Amino acid sequence: MADHLLIPAGHTYIYKLKITFENLEAIDQTADGLFSMQDDKGISYYYRGAVEKNYVKFGRDASGQDMWWRIIRFNGDGTMRMQYDGVGTSGTNTYTRGFALTSQPWNVKYNDAKYVGWMYGGTEGSVSTSREEAQRNETDSPIKTKVDEWYKKNIVDTGYSNYVADSIFCNNRSIPGKNITLWPNDTELGYGPNATG
């Protein structure tokens, strides 16, 4: 990895951040800092704890304000995982911390295990009859719909989608099993109204 990370915005570079991968933190589970681990594509570097040197200004939202992000991880394939952290007046190095979406429930429905998914099988309101159906990527959850709208308006429509990698992030929907479940009546079925931990 290079010593300097340049984040493109349109045709210009708007922020430069010095990143060093020397003297990475050891196994200490209490330390804050930059750590490394092997992933499917190589060595990945990730921030953990109360780190304050992982902020970048990247792009402008639909209203023309600078968008600020926190780097979470440098993946083994050279891509980066960032978390949106708020907006600031264009041309300054300050911003107001905030979330892209507030007061948005993940899903207001709760009577089926499928409603914990980003996407799920079957139509809205129909009861799932198998784990495969509950986990099928067929119907968007309400929160996915809102995130997709925000992304289109502030990333796609503003021309920044060229800089976004299309890769899988948190996608583990496996059932944990009775030996580690917190639910006393866990059926481990993962569909319909069955209790699933």
PDB file of C-alpha atoms in Angstrom, residues 11-150:
ATOM      1  CA  HIS A  11     -11.437  15.042 -11.662  1.00  0.00           C
ATOM      2  CA  THR A  12      -9.568  16.438  -8.654  1.00  0.00           C
ATOM      3  CA  TYR A  13      -8.151  15.039  -5.446  1.00  0.00           C
ATOM      4  CA  ILE A  14      -9.740  16.678  -2.441  1.00  0.00           C
ATOM      5  CA  TYR A  15      -8.040  15.071   0.549  1.00  0.00           C
ATOM      6  CA  LYS A  16      -4.736  13.448   1.342  1.00  0.00           C
ATOM      7  CA  LEU A  17      -4.195  11.184   4.343  1.00  0.00           C
ATOM      8  CA  LYS A  18      -0.898   9.621   5.382  1.00  0.00           C
ATOM      9  CA  ILE A  19      -1.347   5.913   6.105  1.00  0.00           C
ATOM     10  CA  THR A  20       1.496   3.822   7.554  1.00  0.00           C
ATOM     11  CA  PHE A  21       1.354   0.092   7.853  1.00  0.00           C
ATOM     12  CA  GLU A  22       4.492  -0.124   9.961  1.00  0.00           C
ATOM     13  CA  ASN A  23       4.332  -1.060  13.635  1.00  0.00           C
ATOM     14  CA  LEU A  24       0.834  -2.474  13.482  1.00  0.00           C
ATOM     15  CA  GLU A  25      -0.772  -3.293  16.798  1.00  0.00           C
ATOM     16  CA  ALA A  26      -0.113  -6.796  18.122  1.00  0.00           C
ATOM     17  CA  ILE A  27      -2.602  -9.248  19.540  1.00  0.00           C
ATOM     18  CA  ASP A  28      -3.607  -6.892  22.373  1.00  0.00           C
ATOM     19  CA  GLN A  29      -7.404  -6.951  22.327  1.00  0.00           C
ATOM     20  CA  THR A  30      -7.695  -3.698  24.290  1.00  0.00           C
ATOM     21  CA  ALA A  31      -5.548  -1.480  22.073  1.00  0.00           C
ATOM     22  CA  ASP A  32      -6.885   1.124  19.652  1.00  0.00           C
ATOM     23  CA  GLY A  33      -5.241   1.431  16.276  1.00  0.00           C
ATOM     24  CA  LEU A  34      -4.618  -0.144  12.903  1.00  0.00           C
ATOM     25  CA  PHE A  35      -4.460  -3.945  12.813  1.00  0.00           C
ATOM     26  CA  SER A  36      -3.914  -6.507  10.067  1.00  0.00           C
ATOM     27  CA  MET A  37      -5.319  -9.902   9.187  1.00  0.00           C
ATOM     28  CA  GLN A  38      -5.506 -12.224   6.202  1.00  0.00           C
ATOM     29  CA  ASP A  39      -8.679 -12.081   4.114  1.00  0.00           C
ATOM     30  CA  ASP A  40      -9.785 -13.898   0.923  1.00  0.00           C
ATOM     31  CA  LYS A  41      -7.863 -11.437  -1.278  1.00  0.00           C
ATOM     32  CA  GLY A  42      -4.645 -10.843   0.695  1.00  0.00           C
ATOM     33  CA  ILE A  43      -3.763  -8.862   3.794  1.00  0.00           C
ATOM     34  CA  SER A  44      -6.412  -6.546   5.094  1.00  0.00           C
ATOM     35  CA  TYR A  45      -5.829  -3.635   7.482  1.00  0.00           C
ATOM     36  CA  TYR A  46      -8.576  -2.457   9.814  1.00  0.00           C
ATOM     37  CA  TYR A  47      -9.113   0.199  12.449  1.00  0.00           C
ATOM     38  CA  ARG A  48     -10.345  -0.752  15.887  1.00  0.00           C
ATOM     39  CA  GLY A  49     -11.202   1.210  19.010  1.00  0.00           C
ATOM     40  CA  ALA A  50     -11.277   4.976  19.540  1.00  0.00           C
ATOM     41  CA  VAL A  51      -9.192   5.813  16.470  1.00  0.00           C
ATOM     42  CA  GLU A  52      -9.180   9.425  15.290  1.00  0.00           C
ATOM     43  CA  LYS A  53      -6.890   9.306  12.242  1.00  0.00           C
ATOM     44  CA  ASN A  54      -9.249   7.567   9.851  1.00  0.00           C
ATOM     45  CA  TYR A  55     -11.452  10.425   8.566  1.00  0.00           C
ATOM     46  CA  VAL A  56     -11.628  11.408   4.885  1.00  0.00           C
ATOM     47  CA  LYS A  57     -13.599  13.942   2.895  1.00  0.00           C
ATOM     48  CA  PHE A  58     -14.956  12.279  -0.249  1.00  0.00           C
ATOM     49  CA  GLY A  59     -17.487  13.757  -2.659  1.00  0.00           C
ATOM     50  CA  ARG A  60     -20.345  16.192  -2.359  1.00  0.00           C
ATOM     51  CA  ASP A  61     -23.932  15.193  -1.679  1.00  0.00           C
ATOM     52  CA  ALA A  62     -26.964  16.238  -3.741  1.00  0.00           C
ATOM     53  CA  SER A  63     -27.126  19.584  -1.902  1.00  0.00           C
ATOM     54  CA  GLY A  64     -23.438  20.350  -2.624  1.00  0.00           C
ATOM     55  CA  GLN A  65     -22.096  19.729   0.883  1.00  0.00           C
ATOM     56  CA  ASP A  66     -18.828  17.829   1.402  1.00  0.00           C
ATOM     57  CA  MET A  67     -19.387  14.263   2.606  1.00  0.00           C
ATOM     58  CA  TRP A  68     -17.159  12.940   5.394  1.00  0.00           C
ATOM     59  CA  TRP A  69     -16.410   9.256   5.956  1.00  0.00           C
ATOM     60  CA  ARG A  70     -14.476   7.067   8.390  1.00  0.00           C
ATOM     61  CA  ILE A  71     -12.199   4.408   6.960  1.00  0.00           C
ATOM     62  CA  ILE A  72     -13.054   1.110   8.609  1.00  0.00           C
ATOM     63  CA  ARG A  73     -10.837  -1.253   6.646  1.00  0.00           C
ATOM     64  CA  PHE A  74      -8.434  -1.596   3.723  1.00  0.00           C
ATOM     65  CA  ASN A  75      -9.331  -4.894   2.059  1.00  0.00           C
ATOM     66  CA  GLY A  76      -6.758  -7.344   0.689  1.00  0.00           C
ATOM     67  CA  ASP A  77      -7.808  -6.489  -2.889  1.00  0.00           C
ATOM     68  CA  GLY A  78      -6.948  -2.800  -2.380  1.00  0.00           C
ATOM     69  CA  THR A  79     -10.514  -1.558  -1.926  1.00  0.00           C
ATOM     70  CA  MET A  80     -11.604   0.324   1.170  1.00  0.00           C
ATOM     71  CA  ARG A  81     -14.597   0.059   3.512  1.00  0.00           C
ATOM     72  CA  MET A  82     -15.836   3.421   4.714  1.00  0.00           C
ATOM     73  CA  GLN A  83     -18.713   4.533   6.902  1.00  0.00           C
ATOM     74  CA  TYR A  84     -20.597   7.746   6.151  1.00  0.00           C
ATOM     75  CA  ASP A  85     -20.103  10.187   9.027  1.00  0.00           C
ATOM     76  CA  GLY A  86     -21.787  13.476   8.060  1.00  0.00           C
ATOM     77  CA  VAL A  87     -21.551  16.623   5.915  1.00  0.00           C
ATOM     78  CA  GLY A  88     -19.740  19.938   6.029  1.00  0.00           C
ATOM     79  CA  THR A  89     -19.667  23.222   4.148  1.00  0.00           C
ATOM     80  CA  SER A  90     -17.775  22.848   0.888  1.00  0.00           C
ATOM     81  CA  GLY A  91     -14.135  23.903   1.067  1.00  0.00           C
ATOM     82  CA  THR A  92     -13.740  23.565   4.839  1.00  0.00           C
ATOM     83  CA  ASN A  93     -12.219  20.792   6.909  1.00  0.00           C
ATOM     84  CA  THR A  94     -15.028  20.660   9.464  1.00  0.00           C
ATOM     85  CA  TYR A  95     -18.360  18.920   9.381  1.00  0.00           C
ATOM     86  CA  THR A  96     -21.405  18.070  11.450  1.00  0.00           C
ATOM     87  CA  ARG A  97     -21.480  14.448  12.431  1.00  0.00           C
ATOM     88  CA  GLY A  98     -24.665  12.731  11.359  1.00  0.00           C
ATOM     89  CA  PHE A  99     -26.183   9.692   9.758  1.00  0.00           C
ATOM     90  CA  ALA A 100     -27.559   9.454   6.253  1.00  0.00           C
ATOM     91  CA  LEU A 101     -30.867   8.128   7.546  1.00  0.00           C
ATOM     92  CA  THR A 102     -32.366   8.697  10.979  1.00  0.00           C
ATOM     93  CA  SER A 103     -35.583   7.440  12.559  1.00  0.00           C
ATOM     94  CA  GLN A 104     -35.820   4.715   9.943  1.00  0.00           C
ATOM     95  CA  PRO A 105     -36.827   1.285  11.262  1.00  0.00           C
ATOM     96  CA  TRP A 106     -35.145  -1.734   9.717  1.00  0.00           C
ATOM     97  CA  ASN A 107     -38.571  -3.249   9.291  1.00  0.00           C
ATOM     98  CA  VAL A 108     -41.818  -2.567  11.147  1.00  0.00           C
ATOM     99  CA  LYS A 109     -42.906  -6.185  10.699  1.00  0.00           C
ATOM    100  CA  TYR A 110     -41.651  -8.717  13.226  1.00  0.00           C
ATOM    101  CA  ASN A 111     -43.894 -11.788  13.020  1.00  0.00           C
ATOM    102  CA  ASP A 112     -41.618 -13.713  10.639  1.00  0.00           C
ATOM    103  CA  ALA A 113     -37.905 -14.527  10.854  1.00  0.00           C
ATOM    104  CA  LYS A 114     -37.480 -13.259   7.283  1.00  0.00           C
ATOM    105  CA  TYR A 115     -37.970  -9.637   8.384  1.00  0.00           C
ATOM    106  CA  VAL A 116     -34.493  -9.435   9.937  1.00  0.00           C
ATOM    107  CA  GLY A 117     -33.011  -9.734   6.428  1.00  0.00           C
ATOM    108  CA  TRP A 118     -31.772  -6.923   4.173  1.00  0.00           C
ATOM    109  CA  MET A 119     -33.802  -8.797   1.552  1.00  0.00           C
ATOM    110  CA  TYR A 120     -36.137 -11.748   1.987  1.00  0.00           C
ATOM    111  CA  GLY A 121     -38.282 -14.184   0.044  1.00  0.00           C
ATOM    112  CA  GLY A 122     -41.962 -13.946  -0.709  1.00  0.00           C
ATOM    113  CA  THR A 123     -44.140 -10.911  -0.823  1.00  0.00           C
ATOM    114  CA  GLU A 124     -44.654  -8.434   1.995  1.00  0.00           C
ATOM    115  CA  GLY A 125     -47.059  -9.931   4.524  1.00  0.00           C
ATOM    116  CA  SER A 126     -46.830 -13.557   3.358  1.00  0.00           C
ATOM    117  CA  VAL A 127     -45.481 -16.051   5.896  1.00  0.00           C
ATOM    118  CA  SER A 128     -42.255 -17.852   4.922  1.00  0.00           C
ATOM    119  CA  THR A 129     -42.453 -21.652   4.998  1.00  0.00           C
ATOM    120  CA  SER A 130     -38.733 -22.548   4.804  1.00  0.00           C
ATOM    121  CA  ARG A 131     -35.343 -21.045   5.676  1.00  0.00           C
ATOM    122  CA  GLU A 132     -34.463 -20.976   1.965  1.00  0.00           C
ATOM    123  CA  GLU A 133     -37.557 -18.908   1.217  1.00  0.00           C
ATOM    124  CA  ALA A 134     -36.983 -16.565   4.184  1.00  0.00           C
ATOM    125  CA  GLN A 135     -33.406 -15.879   3.012  1.00  0.00           C
ATOM    126  CA  ARG A 136     -34.136 -15.588  -0.717  1.00  0.00           C
ATOM    127  CA  ASN A 137     -33.093 -12.177  -2.138  1.00  0.00           C
ATOM    128  CA  GLU A 138     -36.454 -11.319  -3.616  1.00  0.00           C
ATOM    129  CA  THR A 139     -38.070  -8.485  -1.659  1.00  0.00           C
ATOM    130  CA  ASP A 140     -36.253  -5.389  -0.366  1.00  0.00           C
ATOM    131  CA  SER A 141     -36.596  -4.570   3.324  1.00  0.00           C
ATOM    132  CA  PRO A 142     -37.895  -1.044   4.087  1.00  0.00           C
ATOM    133  CA  ILE A 143     -34.413   0.063   5.240  1.00  0.00           C
ATOM    134  CA  LYS A 144     -32.801  -1.247   2.031  1.00  0.00           C
ATOM    135  CA  THR A 145     -35.281   0.803  -0.003  1.00  0.00           C
ATOM    136  CA  LYS A 146     -34.319   3.973   1.927  1.00  0.00           C
ATOM    137  CA  VAL A 147     -30.557   3.284   1.679  1.00  0.00           C
ATOM    138  CA  ASP A 148     -30.884   2.644  -2.077  1.00  0.00           C
ATOM    139  CA  GLU A 149     -32.718   5.979  -2.501  1.00  0.00           C
ATOM    140  CA  TRP A 150     -29.999   7.840  -0.530  1.00  0.00           C
TER     141      TRP A 150
END
